[in-house]
Amino acid sequence: MERLNDEQLNTIELPLLEWYYDQASILHTDLVRAESIITERGYTLLAIYFGILTASIGYVLTHLDMKDDIALTSGCISLIVFCCIAIWYIYKVIQPHSFYPPGREPNKLNIEGYIDYFKKRGVTEDDQKKRVVSDELLNLQTKITEQDKLNKERVEQTRHSIRFILFGSLMAVVTFLIALFIY
């Protein structure tokens, strides 16, 4: 979205501009809620992965000296490797990340700049609010874009994590079967 020009600001009414801002705020709130859900699911997956990792490591460590369990041990080692990769991806999902709250800090509202601009142009009170709301709408659009980008990246990292754990499970079975037939 680009800044509204004078013609657009003269054409659009203030209530409509405020409605656009409200709709954008709703979208931003939904994106923040989605971000929270992604993080929650990341913690759940992390707990599951650590359970799998702990069980696999426990099995390998308790059966290191037994030659008759080499097939199952090698399958667990394969699962450990892929589970560690999945944990790395899910950690990237749940690690502290940027959050883009709506609005701005008071010292970044550029009040002095608006005052100078309004004095030079002789802007009416109603038009002043239109210009400020349109600029805040632009600011909110930037935050929505950034939050959406961050959410998409985190969803993709979650997908990679799940793919690695599934592939690791498949490789554990293949490694088990190969070791079973070799030993």
PDB file of C-alpha atoms in Angstrom:
ATOM      1  CA  MET A   1       0.000   0.000   0.000  1.00  0.00           C
ATOM      2  CA  GLU A   2       1.269   3.462  -0.786  1.00  0.00           C
ATOM      3  CA  ARG A   3       0.477   6.741   0.847  1.00  0.00           C
ATOM      4  CA  LEU A   4      -2.826   8.305  -0.204  1.00  0.00           C
ATOM      5  CA  ASN A   5      -2.428  11.438  -2.306  1.00  0.00           C
ATOM      6  CA  ASP A   6      -4.403  14.692  -1.919  1.00  0.00           C
ATOM      7  CA  GLU A   7      -6.989  13.738  -4.538  1.00  0.00           C
ATOM      8  CA  GLN A   8      -7.686  10.406  -2.869  1.00  0.00           C
ATOM      9  CA  LEU A   9      -7.926  12.042   0.555  1.00  0.00           C
ATOM     10  CA  ASN A  10     -10.411  14.604  -0.791  1.00  0.00           C
ATOM     11  CA  THR A  11     -12.503  11.857  -2.378  1.00  0.00           C
ATOM     12  CA  ILE A  12     -12.673   9.433   0.536  1.00  0.00           C
ATOM     13  CA  GLU A  13     -14.714  10.248   3.632  1.00  0.00           C
ATOM     14  CA  LEU A  14     -13.219   9.973   7.103  1.00  0.00           C
ATOM     15  CA  PRO A  15     -15.656   7.274   8.365  1.00  0.00           C
ATOM     16  CA  LEU A  16     -14.745   5.075   5.407  1.00  0.00           C
ATOM     17  CA  LEU A  17     -11.044   5.579   6.059  1.00  0.00           C
ATOM     18  CA  GLU A  18     -11.577   4.696   9.725  1.00  0.00           C
ATOM     19  CA  TRP A  19     -13.508   1.593   8.641  1.00  0.00           C
ATOM     20  CA  TYR A  20     -10.526   0.526   6.504  1.00  0.00           C
ATOM     21  CA  TYR A  21      -8.281   1.023   9.506  1.00  0.00           C
ATOM     22  CA  ASP A  22     -10.602  -1.070  11.695  1.00  0.00           C
ATOM     23  CA  GLN A  23     -10.626  -3.872   9.111  1.00  0.00           C
ATOM     24  CA  ALA A  24      -6.837  -3.791   8.896  1.00  0.00           C
ATOM     25  CA  SER A  25      -6.658  -3.925  12.708  1.00  0.00           C
ATOM     26  CA  ILE A  26      -8.879  -7.016  12.690  1.00  0.00           C
ATOM     27  CA  LEU A  27      -6.559  -8.679  10.180  1.00  0.00           C
ATOM     28  CA  HIS A  28      -3.529  -7.774  12.269  1.00  0.00           C
ATOM     29  CA  THR A  29      -5.187  -9.211  15.385  1.00  0.00           C
ATOM     30  CA  ASP A  30      -5.922 -12.432  13.487  1.00  0.00           C
ATOM     31  CA  LEU A  31      -2.297 -12.673  12.362  1.00  0.00           C
ATOM     32  CA  VAL A  32      -1.094 -12.214  15.943  1.00  0.00           C
ATOM     33  CA  ARG A  33      -3.528 -14.923  17.072  1.00  0.00           C
ATOM     34  CA  ALA A  34      -2.206 -17.221  14.328  1.00  0.00           C
ATOM     35  CA  GLU A  35       1.325 -16.492  15.515  1.00  0.00           C
ATOM     36  CA  SER A  36       0.331 -17.569  19.013  1.00  0.00           C
ATOM     37  CA  ILE A  37      -1.187 -20.807  17.724  1.00  0.00           C
ATOM     38  CA  ILE A  38       1.954 -21.570  15.693  1.00  0.00           C
ATOM     39  CA  THR A  39       4.078 -21.099  18.812  1.00  0.00           C
ATOM     40  CA  GLU A  40       1.754 -23.325  20.881  1.00  0.00           C
ATOM     41  CA  ARG A  41       1.952 -26.107  18.321  1.00  0.00           C
ATOM     42  CA  GLY A  42       5.706 -25.688  18.197  1.00  0.00           C
ATOM     43  CA  TYR A  43       5.947 -26.321  21.937  1.00  0.00           C
ATOM     44  CA  THR A  44       3.750 -29.403  21.577  1.00  0.00           C
ATOM     45  CA  LEU A  45       5.914 -30.778  18.775  1.00  0.00           C
ATOM     46  CA  LEU A  46       9.063 -29.991  20.745  1.00  0.00           C
ATOM     47  CA  ALA A  47       7.754 -32.036  23.679  1.00  0.00           C
ATOM     48  CA  ILE A  48       6.899 -34.949  21.386  1.00  0.00           C
ATOM     49  CA  TYR A  49      10.300 -34.803  19.668  1.00  0.00           C
ATOM     50  CA  PHE A  50      12.129 -34.739  22.983  1.00  0.00           C
ATOM     51  CA  GLY A  51      10.094 -37.765  24.086  1.00  0.00           C
ATOM     52  CA  ILE A  52      11.112 -39.656  20.960  1.00  0.00           C
ATOM     53  CA  LEU A  53      14.710 -38.511  21.329  1.00  0.00           C
ATOM     54  CA  THR A  54      14.872 -39.515  24.994  1.00  0.00           C
ATOM     55  CA  ALA A  55      13.400 -42.941  24.311  1.00  0.00           C
ATOM     56  CA  SER A  56      15.767 -43.552  21.391  1.00  0.00           C
ATOM     57  CA  ILE A  57      18.847 -42.410  23.276  1.00  0.00           C
ATOM     58  CA  GLY A  58      17.786 -44.427  26.305  1.00  0.00           C
ATOM     59  CA  TYR A  59      17.424 -47.559  24.189  1.00  0.00           C
ATOM     60  CA  VAL A  60      20.772 -47.063  22.469  1.00  0.00           C
ATOM     61  CA  LEU A  61      22.603 -46.426  25.739  1.00  0.00           C
ATOM     62  CA  THR A  62      21.102 -49.472  27.478  1.00  0.00           C
ATOM     63  CA  HIS A  63      21.839 -51.813  24.552  1.00  0.00           C
ATOM     64  CA  LEU A  64      25.332 -50.763  23.456  1.00  0.00           C
ATOM     65  CA  ASP A  65      27.017 -54.020  24.453  1.00  0.00           C
ATOM     66  CA  MET A  66      24.404 -56.392  22.996  1.00  0.00           C
ATOM     67  CA  LYS A  67      25.173 -57.645  19.501  1.00  0.00           C
ATOM     68  CA  ASP A  68      21.769 -59.269  18.978  1.00  0.00           C
ATOM     69  CA  ASP A  69      20.028 -55.895  19.173  1.00  0.00           C
ATOM     70  CA  ILE A  70      22.243 -54.143  16.630  1.00  0.00           C
ATOM     71  CA  ALA A  71      19.346 -53.748  14.156  1.00  0.00           C
ATOM     72  CA  LEU A  72      17.114 -51.968  16.630  1.00  0.00           C
ATOM     73  CA  THR A  73      20.013 -49.885  17.929  1.00  0.00           C
ATOM     74  CA  SER A  74      20.947 -48.726  14.421  1.00  0.00           C
ATOM     75  CA  GLY A  75      17.308 -47.823  13.743  1.00  0.00           C
ATOM     76  CA  CYS A  76      17.261 -45.765  16.938  1.00  0.00           C
ATOM     77  CA  ILE A  77      20.488 -44.013  15.970  1.00  0.00           C
ATOM     78  CA  SER A  78      18.929 -43.058  12.631  1.00  0.00           C
ATOM     79  CA  LEU A  79      15.862 -41.754  14.460  1.00  0.00           C
ATOM     80  CA  ILE A  80      18.096 -39.773  16.843  1.00  0.00           C
ATOM     81  CA  VAL A  81      19.817 -38.002  13.945  1.00  0.00           C
ATOM     82  CA  PHE A  82      16.605 -36.992  12.193  1.00  0.00           C
ATOM     83  CA  CYS A  83      14.896 -36.108  15.461  1.00  0.00           C
ATOM     84  CA  CYS A  84      17.745 -33.709  16.277  1.00  0.00           C
ATOM     85  CA  ILE A  85      17.273 -32.012  12.896  1.00  0.00           C
ATOM     86  CA  ALA A  86      13.504 -31.779  13.511  1.00  0.00           C
ATOM     87  CA  ILE A  87      14.167 -30.273  16.958  1.00  0.00           C
ATOM     88  CA  TRP A  88      16.465 -27.681  15.387  1.00  0.00           C
ATOM     89  CA  TYR A  89      13.700 -26.605  12.979  1.00  0.00           C
ATOM     90  CA  ILE A  90      11.035 -26.503  15.685  1.00  0.00           C
ATOM     91  CA  TYR A  91      13.386 -24.508  17.916  1.00  0.00           C
ATOM     92  CA  LYS A  92      13.552 -21.874  15.166  1.00  0.00           C
ATOM     93  CA  VAL A  93       9.741 -21.754  15.332  1.00  0.00           C
ATOM     94  CA  ILE A  94       9.506 -21.240  19.089  1.00  0.00           C
ATOM     95  CA  GLN A  95      12.594 -19.111  19.709  1.00  0.00           C
ATOM     96  CA  PRO A  96      11.921 -15.495  20.615  1.00  0.00           C
ATOM     97  CA  HIS A  97      11.019 -13.588  17.490  1.00  0.00           C
ATOM     98  CA  SER A  98       9.827 -10.197  16.405  1.00  0.00           C
ATOM     99  CA  PHE A  99       6.320  -9.067  17.208  1.00  0.00           C
ATOM    100  CA  TYR A 100       4.693  -6.199  15.364  1.00  0.00           C
ATOM    101  CA  PRO A 101       2.111  -4.520  17.604  1.00  0.00           C
ATOM    102  CA  PRO A 102      -0.368  -2.130  16.008  1.00  0.00           C
ATOM    103  CA  GLY A 103       0.077   1.600  16.443  1.00  0.00           C
ATOM    104  CA  ARG A 104       3.227   3.524  17.205  1.00  0.00           C
ATOM    105  CA  GLU A 105       5.069   4.858  20.186  1.00  0.00           C
ATOM    106  CA  PRO A 106       4.127   8.482  20.937  1.00  0.00           C
ATOM    107  CA  ASN A 107       7.609   9.744  20.080  1.00  0.00           C
ATOM    108  CA  LYS A 108       7.294   8.179  16.606  1.00  0.00           C
ATOM    109  CA  LEU A 109       3.960   9.773  15.726  1.00  0.00           C
ATOM    110  CA  ASN A 110       5.750  12.705  14.018  1.00  0.00           C
ATOM    111  CA  ILE A 111       3.444  15.270  15.617  1.00  0.00           C
ATOM    112  CA  GLU A 112       5.795  18.197  14.896  1.00  0.00           C
ATOM    113  CA  GLY A 113       6.002  17.201  11.239  1.00  0.00           C
ATOM    114  CA  TYR A 114       2.223  17.090  10.970  1.00  0.00           C
ATOM    115  CA  ILE A 115       1.870  20.488  12.651  1.00  0.00           C
ATOM    116  CA  ASP A 116       4.315  22.091  10.207  1.00  0.00           C
ATOM    117  CA  TYR A 117       2.658  20.412   7.235  1.00  0.00           C
ATOM    118  CA  PHE A 118      -0.862  21.410   8.326  1.00  0.00           C
ATOM    119  CA  LYS A 119       0.178  25.038   8.956  1.00  0.00           C
ATOM    120  CA  LYS A 120       1.841  25.379   5.544  1.00  0.00           C
ATOM    121  CA  ARG A 121      -1.098  23.851   3.689  1.00  0.00           C
ATOM    122  CA  GLY A 122      -3.944  25.272   5.768  1.00  0.00           C
ATOM    123  CA  VAL A 123      -5.504  21.832   6.208  1.00  0.00           C
ATOM    124  CA  THR A 124      -8.927  21.707   7.895  1.00  0.00           C
ATOM    125  CA  GLU A 125      -9.491  19.753  11.103  1.00  0.00           C
ATOM    126  CA  ASP A 126     -11.399  16.973   9.330  1.00  0.00           C
ATOM    127  CA  ASP A 127      -8.677  16.676   6.689  1.00  0.00           C
ATOM    128  CA  GLN A 128      -6.029  16.561   9.399  1.00  0.00           C
ATOM    129  CA  LYS A 129      -7.585  13.462  10.894  1.00  0.00           C
ATOM    130  CA  LYS A 130      -7.917  11.915   7.425  1.00  0.00           C
ATOM    131  CA  ARG A 131      -4.221  12.407   6.734  1.00  0.00           C
ATOM    132  CA  VAL A 132      -3.145  11.021  10.097  1.00  0.00           C
ATOM    133  CA  VAL A 133      -5.473   8.016   9.838  1.00  0.00           C
ATOM    134  CA  SER A 134      -4.287   7.309   6.275  1.00  0.00           C
ATOM    135  CA  ASP A 135      -0.649   7.422   7.429  1.00  0.00           C
ATOM    136  CA  GLU A 136      -1.442   5.091  10.322  1.00  0.00           C
ATOM    137  CA  LEU A 137      -3.219   2.788   7.879  1.00  0.00           C
ATOM    138  CA  LEU A 138      -0.003   2.677   5.861  1.00  0.00           C
ATOM    139  CA  ASN A 139       1.964   1.915   9.040  1.00  0.00           C
ATOM    140  CA  LEU A 140      -0.469  -0.851   9.965  1.00  0.00           C
ATOM    141  CA  GLN A 141      -0.145  -2.336   6.471  1.00  0.00           C
ATOM    142  CA  THR A 142       3.625  -2.534   6.949  1.00  0.00           C
ATOM    143  CA  LYS A 143       3.162  -4.355  10.251  1.00  0.00           C
ATOM    144  CA  ILE A 144       0.605  -6.724   8.732  1.00  0.00           C
ATOM    145  CA  THR A 145       2.989  -7.553   5.896  1.00  0.00           C
ATOM    146  CA  GLU A 146       5.856  -8.235   8.304  1.00  0.00           C
ATOM    147  CA  GLN A 147       3.710 -10.353  10.660  1.00  0.00           C
ATOM    148  CA  ASP A 148       2.310 -12.365   7.754  1.00  0.00           C
ATOM    149  CA  LYS A 149       5.815 -12.970   6.388  1.00  0.00           C
ATOM    150  CA  LEU A 150       7.024 -14.100   9.811  1.00  0.00           C
ATOM    151  CA  ASN A 151       4.027 -16.429  10.244  1.00  0.00           C
ATOM    152  CA  LYS A 152       4.607 -18.006   6.819  1.00  0.00           C
ATOM    153  CA  GLU A 153       8.285 -18.604   7.592  1.00  0.00           C
ATOM    154  CA  ARG A 154       7.424 -20.240  10.898  1.00  0.00           C
ATOM    155  CA  VAL A 155       4.758 -22.448   9.302  1.00  0.00           C
ATOM    156  CA  GLU A 156       7.296 -23.569   6.699  1.00  0.00           C
ATOM    157  CA  GLN A 157       9.826 -24.379   9.435  1.00  0.00           C
ATOM    158  CA  THR A 158       7.161 -26.445  11.212  1.00  0.00           C
ATOM    159  CA  ARG A 159       6.493 -28.338   7.981  1.00  0.00           C
ATOM    160  CA  HIS A 160      10.216 -29.040   7.562  1.00  0.00           C
ATOM    161  CA  SER A 161      10.345 -30.294  11.131  1.00  0.00           C
ATOM    162  CA  ILE A 162       7.448 -32.692  10.596  1.00  0.00           C
ATOM    163  CA  ARG A 163       8.929 -33.884   7.298  1.00  0.00           C
ATOM    164  CA  PHE A 164      12.253 -34.639   8.984  1.00  0.00           C
ATOM    165  CA  ILE A 165      10.649 -36.609  11.801  1.00  0.00           C
ATOM    166  CA  LEU A 166       8.566 -38.610   9.304  1.00  0.00           C
ATOM    167  CA  PHE A 167      11.567 -39.196   7.048  1.00  0.00           C
ATOM    168  CA  GLY A 168      13.620 -40.118  10.110  1.00  0.00           C
ATOM    169  CA  SER A 169      11.006 -42.681  11.113  1.00  0.00           C
ATOM    170  CA  LEU A 170      11.117 -44.157   7.624  1.00  0.00           C
ATOM    171  CA  MET A 171      14.923 -44.191   7.680  1.00  0.00           C
ATOM    172  CA  ALA A 172      14.858 -45.850  11.111  1.00  0.00           C
ATOM    173  CA  VAL A 173      12.772 -48.685   9.661  1.00  0.00           C
ATOM    174  CA  VAL A 174      15.027 -48.972   6.601  1.00  0.00           C
ATOM    175  CA  THR A 175      18.154 -48.936   8.776  1.00  0.00           C
ATOM    176  CA  PHE A 176      16.602 -51.531  11.071  1.00  0.00           C
ATOM    177  CA  LEU A 177      15.813 -53.797   8.133  1.00  0.00           C
ATOM    178  CA  ILE A 178      19.254 -53.387   6.573  1.00  0.00           C
ATOM    179  CA  ALA A 179      20.979 -54.105   9.885  1.00  0.00           C
ATOM    180  CA  LEU A 180      18.656 -57.049  10.518  1.00  0.00           C
ATOM    181  CA  PHE A 181      19.606 -58.726   7.251  1.00  0.00           C
ATOM    182  CA  ILE A 182      23.323 -57.911   7.478  1.00  0.00           C
ATOM    183  CA  TYR A 183      23.876 -59.085  11.057  1.00  0.00           C
TER     184      TYR A 183
END
